[in-house]
């Protein structure tokens, strides 16, 4: 069906070239149908790859650890590849399970269960959540029922990349990074969030800066800016394509090392497309560029669409592209420092305005002081990333590196202390007990009406805006009544 529709689109495009421009919508509808069909086929294939009927009796399996084990309350959670499928393996806490690492080969006896819904609150579908993250099953293995055979010899490129991350995390500790700073630093620089405790996550969330704990466009942008500056110093302008190739390759290597998280992949694809746009002389960043990045990511893995990081990342960038120019243009600031402060605040306001419904839907919390905290983050996070890079580069010079490590500890400590301090302020956050998908859609419709009015200054959009607000309040009251 996909091939047939593609042929029909080509024929239709050739036919419409000789007809009126007024029929262009016909081709647009055809392209939309084609893209929907491609997405349907790819999603069906992804479901077929991840859903498995495991044997009902206990069996002996061979698996390879894919990611650094995550410490839970009573167990270690390991993502293990078994028979070309990923499962979550839970091992009791002991010295053997604590020493597991990426690419370790395990022999274990267990009954692997397909994901089942385990949490009835908030309509959370645990099974679908696991499937969307590529998890085909779960199993608990007692201490006496598994054996570590050591690292496999033939490692995949992703295993090699994650091993590099493991070594860097060990190096951070060996170089003197304080134990209480390691969880935040490893999340900020290498995307490892498994060591973050609940208290840290809560304080960052209430302070409105939880996004810095997940590698995203901000982190990749800081690294990209540094690489672009270095390449411009080292290479002449006529070598633009070579510069782009080197920078893009380094960014993809970094993305592989941190585990190809959705927000990181989006940021790297965006940087790659922006670089191509600059070389070709076109507008480097636009909604079309953002949609092209989304297309490539969803073509590779359709379940990215259901990833919270993917949704927040793309909505945030789209909000910055659409809303930031309107906010920034409301106040003319001529001083360089003032423009930077106002630019940072307006970017933060645009991103928060666009992502607020999703944040409250998924996390039931919204930070009140996000403008202040994001201004601090905009200063501290680049310094932390650059200082961490310098710490790695100065490894052969331990006497100098020691002072850089102290700077890293101080910067991360300042970020941690700021989040804890702000989270303790009065009315630091508020939450909505009930928020439905219908409310989210209505909110974005209201936002679209407001933006259209700002652009056109037509009264009819004010009427539609007020009508949308009434509908939003009615939907929320109905959801509260049903709850």
CSV table of C-alpha atoms in Angstrom, one decimal:
chain,number,residue,atom,x,y,z
A,1,UNK,CA,0.0,0.0,0.0
A,2,UNK,CA,2.8,2.4,0.8
A,3,UNK,CA,4.5,1.8,-2.5
A,4,UNK,CA,1.2,2.2,-4.4
A,5,UNK,CA,0.4,5.5,-2.7
A,6,UNK,CA,3.9,6.8,-3.4
A,7,UNK,CA,3.5,6.1,-7.1
A,8,UNK,CA,0.1,7.8,-7.1
A,9,UNK,CA,1.6,10.8,-5.4
A,10,UNK,CA,4.3,11.1,-8.0
A,11,UNK,CA,1.8,10.8,-10.8
A,12,UNK,CA,-0.5,13.3,-9.1
A,13,UNK,CA,2.3,15.8,-8.6
A,14,UNK,CA,3.3,15.6,-12.3
A,15,UNK,CA,-0.4,16.1,-13.4
A,16,UNK,CA,-0.9,19.1,-11.1
A,17,UNK,CA,2.2,20.9,-12.5
A,18,UNK,CA,0.1,21.7,-15.6
A,19,UNK,CA,-3.0,22.7,-13.7
A,20,UNK,CA,-4.0,25.7,-11.6
A,21,UNK,CA,-2.2,26.5,-8.4
A,22,UNK,CA,-5.6,26.4,-6.7
A,23,UNK,CA,-5.4,22.6,-6.6
A,24,UNK,CA,-2.2,22.5,-4.6
A,25,UNK,CA,-4.3,21.3,-1.6
A,26,UNK,CA,-5.0,18.0,-3.3
A,27,UNK,CA,-1.3,17.2,-3.4
A,28,UNK,CA,-1.0,18.3,0.3
A,29,UNK,CA,-3.8,15.9,1.3
A,30,UNK,CA,-2.1,13.1,-0.6
A,31,UNK,CA,1.2,13.7,1.1
A,32,UNK,CA,-0.5,13.8,4.5
A,33,UNK,CA,-2.2,10.5,3.8
A,34,UNK,CA,1.1,9.0,2.7
A,35,UNK,CA,2.9,10.1,5.8
A,36,UNK,CA,0.1,8.8,8.0
A,37,UNK,CA,0.3,5.4,6.3
A,38,UNK,CA,4.1,5.3,6.7
A,39,UNK,CA,3.7,6.1,10.4
A,40,UNK,CA,1.0,3.4,10.8
A,41,UNK,CA,3.2,0.7,9.2
A,42,UNK,CA,6.3,1.7,11.2
A,43,UNK,CA,4.4,1.8,14.4
A,44,UNK,CA,2.9,-1.6,13.7
A,45,UNK,CA,6.3,-3.0,13.0
A,46,UNK,CA,7.7,-1.5,16.3
A,47,UNK,CA,4.8,-3.1,18.2
A,48,UNK,CA,5.6,-6.4,16.6
A,49,UNK,CA,9.2,-6.2,17.5
A,50,UNK,CA,8.6,-5.3,21.2
A,51,UNK,CA,5.7,-7.5,22.1
A,52,UNK,CA,6.8,-11.1,22.9
A,53,UNK,CA,5.0,-14.1,24.3
A,54,UNK,CA,7.5,-15.5,26.8
A,55,UNK,CA,7.4,-19.1,28.1
A,56,UNK,CA,5.2,-19.5,31.2
A,57,UNK,CA,7.8,-21.8,33.0
A,58,UNK,CA,11.2,-20.9,34.4
A,59,UNK,CA,14.0,-21.3,31.9
A,60,UNK,CA,17.7,-20.5,31.7
A,61,UNK,CA,18.5,-17.5,29.6
A,62,UNK,CA,21.6,-15.7,28.4
A,63,UNK,CA,21.6,-11.9,28.4
A,64,UNK,CA,23.9,-8.9,28.1
A,65,UNK,CA,23.6,-5.9,30.3
A,66,UNK,CA,22.9,-2.8,28.1
A,67,UNK,CA,22.9,0.0,30.7
A,68,UNK,CA,24.4,0.8,34.0
A,69,UNK,CA,22.2,-0.9,36.7
A,70,UNK,CA,19.9,1.4,38.6
A,71,UNK,CA,19.7,1.1,42.4
A,72,UNK,CA,16.2,0.7,43.8
A,73,UNK,CA,15.0,0.3,47.3
A,74,UNK,CA,15.6,-3.4,47.6
A,75,UNK,CA,17.0,-4.4,44.2
A,76,UNK,CA,19.2,-3.4,41.3
A,77,UNK,CA,17.3,-2.9,38.0
A,78,UNK,CA,19.2,-4.0,34.9
A,79,UNK,CA,18.2,-3.5,31.3
A,80,UNK,CA,19.3,-6.8,29.7
A,81,UNK,CA,19.1,-7.9,26.1
A,82,UNK,CA,17.8,-11.4,25.8
A,83,UNK,CA,17.2,-13.1,22.4
A,84,UNK,CA,17.3,-9.7,20.7
A,85,UNK,CA,14.7,-8.3,23.1
A,86,UNK,CA,15.2,-5.9,26.0
A,87,UNK,CA,13.9,-6.9,29.5
A,88,UNK,CA,14.2,-5.4,33.0
A,89,UNK,CA,15.9,-7.8,35.3
A,90,UNK,CA,15.7,-7.2,39.1
A,91,UNK,CA,18.5,-8.6,41.2
A,92,UNK,CA,18.7,-8.5,45.0
A,93,UNK,CA,21.2,-6.1,46.5
A,94,UNK,CA,24.6,-7.7,47.2
A,95,UNK,CA,28.2,-7.2,46.2
A,96,UNK,CA,27.8,-9.2,43.0
A,97,UNK,CA,24.9,-7.2,41.6
A,98,UNK,CA,26.5,-3.9,42.7
A,99,UNK,CA,29.5,-4.7,40.5
A,100,UNK,CA,27.6,-5.3,37.3
A,101,UNK,CA,28.4,-3.1,34.4
A,102,UNK,CA,27.6,-2.5,30.7
A,103,UNK,CA,28.3,-5.5,28.4
A,104,UNK,CA,28.5,-8.0,31.2
A,105,UNK,CA,27.1,-11.4,30.1
A,106,UNK,CA,24.6,-13.0,32.4
A,107,UNK,CA,23.3,-16.6,32.7
A,108,UNK,CA,20.1,-16.6,34.8
A,109,UNK,CA,17.1,-18.8,35.5
A,110,UNK,CA,13.8,-17.0,35.7
A,111,UNK,CA,10.3,-16.7,34.3
A,112,UNK,CA,10.1,-13.6,32.1
A,113,UNK,CA,6.7,-11.9,32.3
A,114,UNK,CA,5.3,-9.6,29.6
A,115,UNK,CA,4.6,-6.1,31.0
A,116,UNK,CA,1.4,-5.9,32.9
A,117,UNK,CA,-0.4,-2.8,34.3
A,118,UNK,CA,0.7,-2.5,38.0
A,119,UNK,CA,-0.4,1.0,38.9
A,120,UNK,CA,-4.1,1.9,38.7
A,121,UNK,CA,-3.7,5.4,40.0
A,122,UNK,CA,-3.8,8.4,37.6
A,123,UNK,CA,-4.7,6.1,34.7
A,124,UNK,CA,-1.1,5.2,34.3
A,125,UNK,CA,-0.6,2.2,31.9
A,126,UNK,CA,2.6,0.7,33.1
A,127,UNK,CA,2.7,-2.0,30.4
A,128,UNK,CA,2.3,0.5,27.6
A,129,UNK,CA,5.0,2.7,29.2
A,130,UNK,CA,7.5,-0.2,29.1
A,131,UNK,CA,6.6,-1.1,25.6
A,132,UNK,CA,7.1,2.4,24.4
A,133,UNK,CA,10.6,2.3,25.9
A,134,UNK,CA,11.4,-0.9,24.1
A,135,UNK,CA,11.0,-3.2,27.1
A,136,UNK,CA,9.5,-6.6,26.2
A,137,UNK,CA,9.4,-8.2,29.7
A,138,UNK,CA,10.4,-8.2,33.4
A,139,UNK,CA,11.8,-10.8,35.7
A,140,UNK,CA,13.1,-11.1,39.3
A,141,UNK,CA,16.1,-13.4,39.8
A,142,UNK,CA,17.2,-14.6,43.3
A,143,UNK,CA,20.8,-14.3,44.3
A,144,UNK,CA,21.5,-18.0,43.7
A,145,UNK,CA,19.9,-18.1,40.2
A,146,UNK,CA,22.3,-16.0,38.1
A,147,UNK,CA,26.0,-15.9,37.2
A,148,UNK,CA,28.1,-13.1,35.7
A,149,UNK,CA,30.3,-14.5,32.9
A,150,UNK,CA,32.2,-11.2,32.5
A,151,UNK,CA,32.2,-8.8,29.5
A,152,UNK,CA,31.4,-10.1,26.1
A,153,UNK,CA,34.2,-9.9,23.6
A,154,UNK,CA,32.2,-8.8,20.6
A,155,UNK,CA,30.6,-5.6,21.8
A,156,UNK,CA,28.2,-3.4,19.8
A,157,UNK,CA,29.0,0.2,19.0
A,158,UNK,CA,26.4,1.3,21.6
A,159,UNK,CA,27.9,-0.9,24.3
A,160,UNK,CA,31.4,0.5,23.5
A,161,UNK,CA,30.0,4.0,23.8
A,162,UNK,CA,28.2,3.3,27.1
A,163,UNK,CA,31.4,1.7,28.5
A,164,UNK,CA,33.2,5.0,27.7
A,165,UNK,CA,30.5,6.7,29.9
A,166,UNK,CA,31.1,4.2,32.6
A,167,UNK,CA,34.8,4.9,32.6
A,168,UNK,CA,34.2,8.6,32.7
A,169,UNK,CA,31.9,8.3,35.7
A,170,UNK,CA,34.5,6.3,37.5
A,171,UNK,CA,37.1,8.9,36.5
A,172,UNK,CA,35.0,11.7,37.9
A,173,UNK,CA,35.1,10.0,41.3
A,174,UNK,CA,38.8,9.2,41.1
A,175,UNK,CA,39.6,12.8,40.3
A,176,UNK,CA,38.0,14.0,43.4
A,177,UNK,CA,34.4,15.0,42.5
A,178,UNK,CA,32.5,15.0,45.8
A,179,UNK,CA,30.1,12.1,46.3
A,180,UNK,CA,27.1,14.4,47.0
A,181,UNK,CA,27.9,16.3,43.7
A,182,UNK,CA,28.3,13.2,41.5
A,183,UNK,CA,24.6,12.5,40.8
A,184,UNK,CA,23.8,16.0,39.5
A,185,UNK,CA,27.1,16.3,37.6
A,186,UNK,CA,26.7,12.9,36.0
A,187,UNK,CA,23.1,13.8,34.9
A,188,UNK,CA,24.2,17.3,33.6
A,189,UNK,CA,27.2,16.1,31.6
A,190,UNK,CA,26.7,12.4,30.8
A,191,UNK,CA,23.0,11.8,31.0
A,192,UNK,CA,23.2,9.3,33.8
A,193,UNK,CA,20.2,10.0,36.2
A,194,UNK,CA,20.1,6.6,38.0
A,195,UNK,CA,21.9,7.9,41.1
A,196,UNK,CA,19.6,11.0,41.6
A,197,UNK,CA,17.7,10.6,44.9
A,198,UNK,CA,14.0,11.6,45.3
A,199,UNK,CA,14.9,14.7,47.3
A,200,UNK,CA,17.1,16.2,44.6
A,201,UNK,CA,14.6,15.4,41.9
A,202,UNK,CA,11.8,17.1,43.9
A,203,UNK,CA,13.8,20.2,44.7
A,204,UNK,CA,14.8,20.7,41.0
A,205,UNK,CA,11.2,20.1,39.9
A,206,UNK,CA,9.7,22.6,42.4
A,207,UNK,CA,12.3,25.2,41.5
A,208,UNK,CA,11.4,24.8,37.8
A,209,UNK,CA,14.8,23.6,36.7
A,210,UNK,CA,14.3,19.8,36.4
A,211,UNK,CA,15.0,20.0,32.7
A,212,UNK,CA,18.7,20.5,33.3
A,213,UNK,CA,18.9,17.0,34.9
A,214,UNK,CA,18.0,15.6,31.5
A,215,UNK,CA,20.4,16.2,28.6
A,216,UNK,CA,18.6,18.4,26.1
A,217,UNK,CA,19.0,21.2,23.6
A,218,UNK,CA,20.5,23.5,26.2
A,219,UNK,CA,23.4,21.1,26.9
A,220,UNK,CA,24.0,20.2,23.3
A,221,UNK,CA,23.8,23.9,22.3
A,222,UNK,CA,26.5,24.7,24.8
A,223,UNK,CA,28.8,22.0,23.4
A,224,UNK,CA,27.9,22.9,19.8
A,225,UNK,CA,28.7,26.6,20.4
A,226,UNK,CA,32.1,25.6,21.8
A,227,UNK,CA,32.9,23.3,18.9
A,228,UNK,CA,31.8,25.8,16.3
A,229,UNK,CA,34.0,28.5,17.9
A,230,UNK,CA,37.0,26.2,18.0
A,231,UNK,CA,36.5,25.1,14.4
A,232,UNK,CA,36.3,28.7,13.2
A,233,UNK,CA,39.6,29.4,14.9
A,234,UNK,CA,41.3,26.3,13.5
A,235,UNK,CA,39.9,26.2,9.9
A,236,UNK,CA,39.2,28.8,7.3
A,237,UNK,CA,35.8,29.8,6.1
A,238,UNK,CA,36.1,27.9,2.8
A,239,UNK,CA,36.3,24.6,4.7
A,240,UNK,CA,32.7,25.1,5.9
A,241,UNK,CA,31.6,21.6,4.9
A,242,UNK,CA,34.5,20.0,6.6
A,243,UNK,CA,33.9,22.0,9.8
A,244,UNK,CA,30.2,20.9,9.7
A,245,UNK,CA,31.2,17.3,9.2
A,246,UNK,CA,33.7,17.3,12.2
A,247,UNK,CA,31.3,19.1,14.5
A,248,UNK,CA,28.3,16.9,13.6
A,249,UNK,CA,30.4,13.7,14.0
A,250,UNK,CA,31.6,14.8,17.5
A,251,UNK,CA,28.0,15.6,18.5
A,252,UNK,CA,26.7,12.2,17.3
A,253,UNK,CA,29.6,10.5,19.2
A,254,UNK,CA,28.5,12.3,22.4
A,255,UNK,CA,24.8,11.3,21.7
A,256,UNK,CA,25.9,7.7,21.5
A,257,UNK,CA,27.9,7.9,24.7
A,258,UNK,CA,24.9,9.2,26.7
A,259,UNK,CA,22.5,6.6,25.3
A,260,UNK,CA,20.7,8.3,22.4
A,261,UNK,CA,18.0,9.9,24.6
A,262,UNK,CA,15.2,11.4,22.6
A,263,UNK,CA,16.0,15.0,23.7
A,264,UNK,CA,19.6,14.6,22.8
A,265,UNK,CA,18.9,13.1,19.4
A,266,UNK,CA,16.5,15.9,18.7
A,267,UNK,CA,19.1,18.5,19.6
A,268,UNK,CA,21.9,16.9,17.6
A,269,UNK,CA,19.6,16.5,14.5
A,270,UNK,CA,18.6,20.2,14.9
A,271,UNK,CA,22.3,21.3,15.1
A,272,UNK,CA,23.0,19.2,12.1
A,273,UNK,CA,20.2,20.8,10.1
A,274,UNK,CA,21.0,24.3,11.3
A,275,UNK,CA,24.6,23.8,10.1
A,276,UNK,CA,23.4,22.6,6.7
A,277,UNK,CA,21.0,25.6,6.5
A,278,UNK,CA,23.8,28.0,7.3
A,279,UNK,CA,26.1,26.4,4.6
A,280,UNK,CA,23.3,26.6,2.0
A,281,UNK,CA,22.5,30.2,2.9
A,282,UNK,CA,18.9,29.5,4.0
A,283,UNK,CA,17.3,30.3,7.3
A,284,UNK,CA,19.1,28.0,9.8
A,285,UNK,CA,16.3,27.5,12.3
A,286,UNK,CA,12.5,27.3,11.6
A,287,UNK,CA,9.5,25.2,12.2
A,288,UNK,CA,10.2,23.3,9.0
A,289,UNK,CA,13.6,22.4,10.4
A,290,UNK,CA,12.0,21.2,13.7
A,291,UNK,CA,9.4,19.1,11.8
A,292,UNK,CA,12.2,17.5,9.7
A,293,UNK,CA,14.1,16.5,12.8
A,294,UNK,CA,10.9,15.0,14.2
A,295,UNK,CA,10.3,13.1,11.0
A,296,UNK,CA,13.8,11.5,11.0
A,297,UNK,CA,13.5,10.6,14.7
A,298,UNK,CA,10.1,9.0,14.3
A,299,UNK,CA,11.1,7.2,11.2
A,300,UNK,CA,14.0,5.6,13.2
A,301,UNK,CA,11.8,4.8,16.3
A,302,UNK,CA,8.1,5.6,16.2
A,303,UNK,CA,7.7,5.2,19.9
A,304,UNK,CA,9.7,8.4,20.4
A,305,UNK,CA,6.3,10.1,20.0
A,306,UNK,CA,5.2,8.8,23.4
A,307,UNK,CA,8.4,9.7,25.2
A,308,UNK,CA,7.8,12.6,27.6
A,309,UNK,CA,11.3,14.0,26.8
A,310,UNK,CA,10.5,14.0,23.1
A,311,UNK,CA,7.2,15.8,23.6
A,312,UNK,CA,8.6,18.4,26.0
A,313,UNK,CA,11.7,19.0,23.9
A,314,UNK,CA,9.8,19.6,20.6
A,315,UNK,CA,7.1,21.7,22.2
A,316,UNK,CA,9.7,23.8,24.0
A,317,UNK,CA,11.6,24.6,20.8
A,318,UNK,CA,8.4,25.2,18.8
A,319,UNK,CA,7.3,27.6,21.6
A,320,UNK,CA,10.6,29.5,21.5
A,321,UNK,CA,10.4,29.8,17.7
A,322,UNK,CA,6.8,31.0,17.7
A,323,UNK,CA,6.3,32.9,21.0
A,324,UNK,CA,9.8,34.2,21.9
A,325,UNK,CA,10.0,36.9,19.1
A,326,UNK,CA,6.6,38.4,20.3
A,327,UNK,CA,7.7,38.5,23.9
A,328,UNK,CA,11.2,39.8,23.2
A,329,UNK,CA,9.9,42.5,20.9
A,330,UNK,CA,7.7,44.0,23.6
A,331,UNK,CA,10.7,45.7,25.3
A,332,UNK,CA,13.6,47.3,23.5
A,333,UNK,CA,16.8,46.9,25.5
A,334,UNK,CA,20.0,48.4,24.1
A,335,UNK,CA,22.6,47.5,26.8
A,336,UNK,CA,24.4,44.3,26.0
A,337,UNK,CA,24.0,42.8,29.4
A,338,UNK,CA,20.4,43.9,29.6
A,339,UNK,CA,19.6,42.3,26.3
A,340,UNK,CA,21.1,39.0,27.4
A,341,UNK,CA,19.1,39.0,30.6
A,342,UNK,CA,15.9,40.0,28.8
A,343,UNK,CA,16.6,37.5,26.0
A,344,UNK,CA,17.1,34.7,28.6
A,345,UNK,CA,14.0,35.6,30.5
A,346,UNK,CA,11.9,35.8,27.3
A,347,UNK,CA,13.1,32.4,26.1
A,348,UNK,CA,12.4,30.9,29.4
A,349,UNK,CA,8.9,32.4,29.5
A,350,UNK,CA,8.1,31.2,25.9
A,351,UNK,CA,9.3,27.7,26.7
A,352,UNK,CA,7.4,27.5,30.0
A,353,UNK,CA,4.2,28.9,28.4
A,354,UNK,CA,4.3,26.3,25.7
A,355,UNK,CA,5.2,23.3,27.9
A,356,UNK,CA,3.1,24.2,31.0
A,357,UNK,CA,0.1,22.0,30.1
A,358,UNK,CA,2.3,18.9,29.4
A,359,UNK,CA,4.4,19.5,32.6
A,360,UNK,CA,1.2,19.7,34.8
A,361,UNK,CA,-0.3,16.7,33.0
A,362,UNK,CA,2.7,14.5,33.5
A,363,UNK,CA,4.1,15.8,36.8
A,364,UNK,CA,1.1,17.6,38.4
A,365,UNK,CA,3.3,20.5,39.4
A,366,UNK,CA,4.2,24.0,38.0
A,367,UNK,CA,7.0,26.2,39.3
A,368,UNK,CA,6.1,29.8,40.2
A,369,UNK,CA,9.7,31.1,40.3
A,370,UNK,CA,10.9,29.6,37.1
A,371,UNK,CA,12.0,33.0,35.6
A,372,UNK,CA,14.5,33.6,38.4
A,373,UNK,CA,15.8,30.0,38.5
A,374,UNK,CA,16.2,29.7,34.8
A,375,UNK,CA,18.2,32.9,34.7
A,376,UNK,CA,20.6,31.3,37.3
A,377,UNK,CA,20.7,28.1,35.3
A,378,UNK,CA,21.6,29.9,32.1
A,379,UNK,CA,24.7,31.2,33.9
A,380,UNK,CA,25.7,28.1,35.9
A,381,UNK,CA,25.1,25.2,33.4
A,382,UNK,CA,27.4,26.4,30.6
A,383,UNK,CA,30.1,27.0,33.3
A,384,UNK,CA,29.6,23.5,34.7
A,385,UNK,CA,29.8,21.9,31.2
A,386,UNK,CA,32.9,23.8,30.2
A,387,UNK,CA,34.6,23.2,33.5
A,388,UNK,CA,33.9,19.5,33.2
A,389,UNK,CA,35.3,19.4,29.7
A,390,UNK,CA,38.4,21.2,31.0
A,391,UNK,CA,38.6,18.7,33.9
A,392,UNK,CA,38.7,15.8,31.4
A,393,UNK,CA,41.3,17.5,29.1
A,394,UNK,CA,43.6,18.2,32.1
A,395,UNK,CA,43.7,14.6,33.2
A,396,UNK,CA,47.5,14.3,32.3
A,397,UNK,CA,48.2,17.4,34.5
A,398,UNK,CA,46.8,16.4,37.9
A,399,UNK,CA,48.2,19.4,39.8
A,400,UNK,CA,46.2,21.8,37.6
A,401,UNK,CA,43.2,19.5,37.3
A,402,UNK,CA,42.8,19.5,41.0
A,403,UNK,CA,41.9,23.2,41.0
A,404,UNK,CA,39.4,22.6,38.1
A,405,UNK,CA,37.8,19.8,40.1
A,406,UNK,CA,37.3,22.2,43.0
A,407,UNK,CA,35.6,24.7,40.6
A,408,UNK,CA,33.3,21.9,39.3
A,409,UNK,CA,32.4,20.9,42.9
A,410,UNK,CA,31.6,24.6,43.7
A,411,UNK,CA,29.5,25.2,40.7
A,412,UNK,CA,27.5,22.0,41.0
A,413,UNK,CA,27.1,22.8,44.8
A,414,UNK,CA,25.8,26.3,43.9
A,415,UNK,CA,23.2,24.8,41.5
A,416,UNK,CA,22.1,22.2,44.0
A,417,UNK,CA,21.9,24.8,46.8
A,418,UNK,CA,19.9,27.2,44.6
A,419,UNK,CA,17.3,24.5,43.7
A,420,UNK,CA,17.0,23.5,47.4
A,421,UNK,CA,16.7,27.1,48.5
A,422,UNK,CA,14.0,28.2,46.0
A,423,UNK,CA,12.0,25.0,46.5
A,424,UNK,CA,11.6,26.1,50.1
A,425,UNK,CA,10.1,29.5,49.3
A,426,UNK,CA,6.5,30.1,50.0
A,427,UNK,CA,4.1,29.1,47.2
A,428,UNK,CA,7.1,27.8,45.2
A,429,UNK,CA,4.8,25.6,43.1
A,430,UNK,CA,1.2,24.7,42.5
A,431,UNK,CA,-0.5,21.6,41.1
A,432,UNK,CA,-3.7,20.6,39.5
A,433,UNK,CA,-5.2,17.5,40.8
A,434,UNK,CA,-7.0,16.7,37.5
A,435,UNK,CA,-5.8,17.5,34.0
A,436,UNK,CA,-7.1,15.7,31.0
A,437,UNK,CA,-6.0,15.5,27.3
A,438,UNK,CA,-9.0,17.5,26.3
A,439,UNK,CA,-7.9,20.3,28.6
A,440,UNK,CA,-4.4,20.2,27.1
A,441,UNK,CA,-5.8,20.5,23.5
A,442,UNK,CA,-8.1,23.3,24.6
A,443,UNK,CA,-5.2,25.1,26.3
A,444,UNK,CA,-3.2,25.0,23.1
A,445,UNK,CA,-6.2,26.2,21.1
A,446,UNK,CA,-6.5,29.2,23.5
A,447,UNK,CA,-2.8,29.9,23.2
A,448,UNK,CA,-3.1,29.8,19.4
A,449,UNK,CA,-6.0,32.3,19.5
A,450,UNK,CA,-4.0,34.6,21.8
A,451,UNK,CA,-0.9,34.5,19.5
A,452,UNK,CA,-3.0,35.1,16.4
A,453,UNK,CA,-4.5,38.2,18.0
A,454,UNK,CA,-1.1,39.5,18.9
A,455,UNK,CA,0.0,39.1,15.3
A,456,UNK,CA,-3.2,40.4,13.6
A,457,UNK,CA,-4.8,42.6,16.2
A,458,UNK,CA,-8.2,41.5,15.0
A,459,UNK,CA,-11.1,41.6,17.5
A,460,UNK,CA,-12.5,38.2,16.4
A,461,UNK,CA,-9.6,36.4,17.9
A,462,UNK,CA,-10.3,38.0,21.3
A,463,UNK,CA,-13.8,36.6,21.1
A,464,UNK,CA,-12.4,33.1,20.2
A,465,UNK,CA,-9.8,33.5,23.0
A,466,UNK,CA,-12.5,34.2,25.6
A,467,UNK,CA,-14.7,31.4,24.3
A,468,UNK,CA,-11.7,29.0,24.6
A,469,UNK,CA,-11.1,30.1,28.2
A,470,UNK,CA,-14.7,29.4,29.1
A,471,UNK,CA,-14.4,25.9,27.5
A,472,UNK,CA,-11.2,25.3,29.4
A,473,UNK,CA,-12.8,26.2,32.7
A,474,UNK,CA,-15.9,24.1,31.9
A,475,UNK,CA,-13.7,21.1,31.0
A,476,UNK,CA,-11.7,21.4,34.2
A,477,UNK,CA,-14.8,21.7,36.4
A,478,UNK,CA,-16.3,18.7,34.7
A,479,UNK,CA,-13.0,16.7,35.3
A,480,UNK,CA,-13.1,17.7,39.0
A,481,UNK,CA,-16.8,16.7,39.3
A,482,UNK,CA,-16.1,13.3,37.8
A,483,UNK,CA,-13.0,12.8,40.0
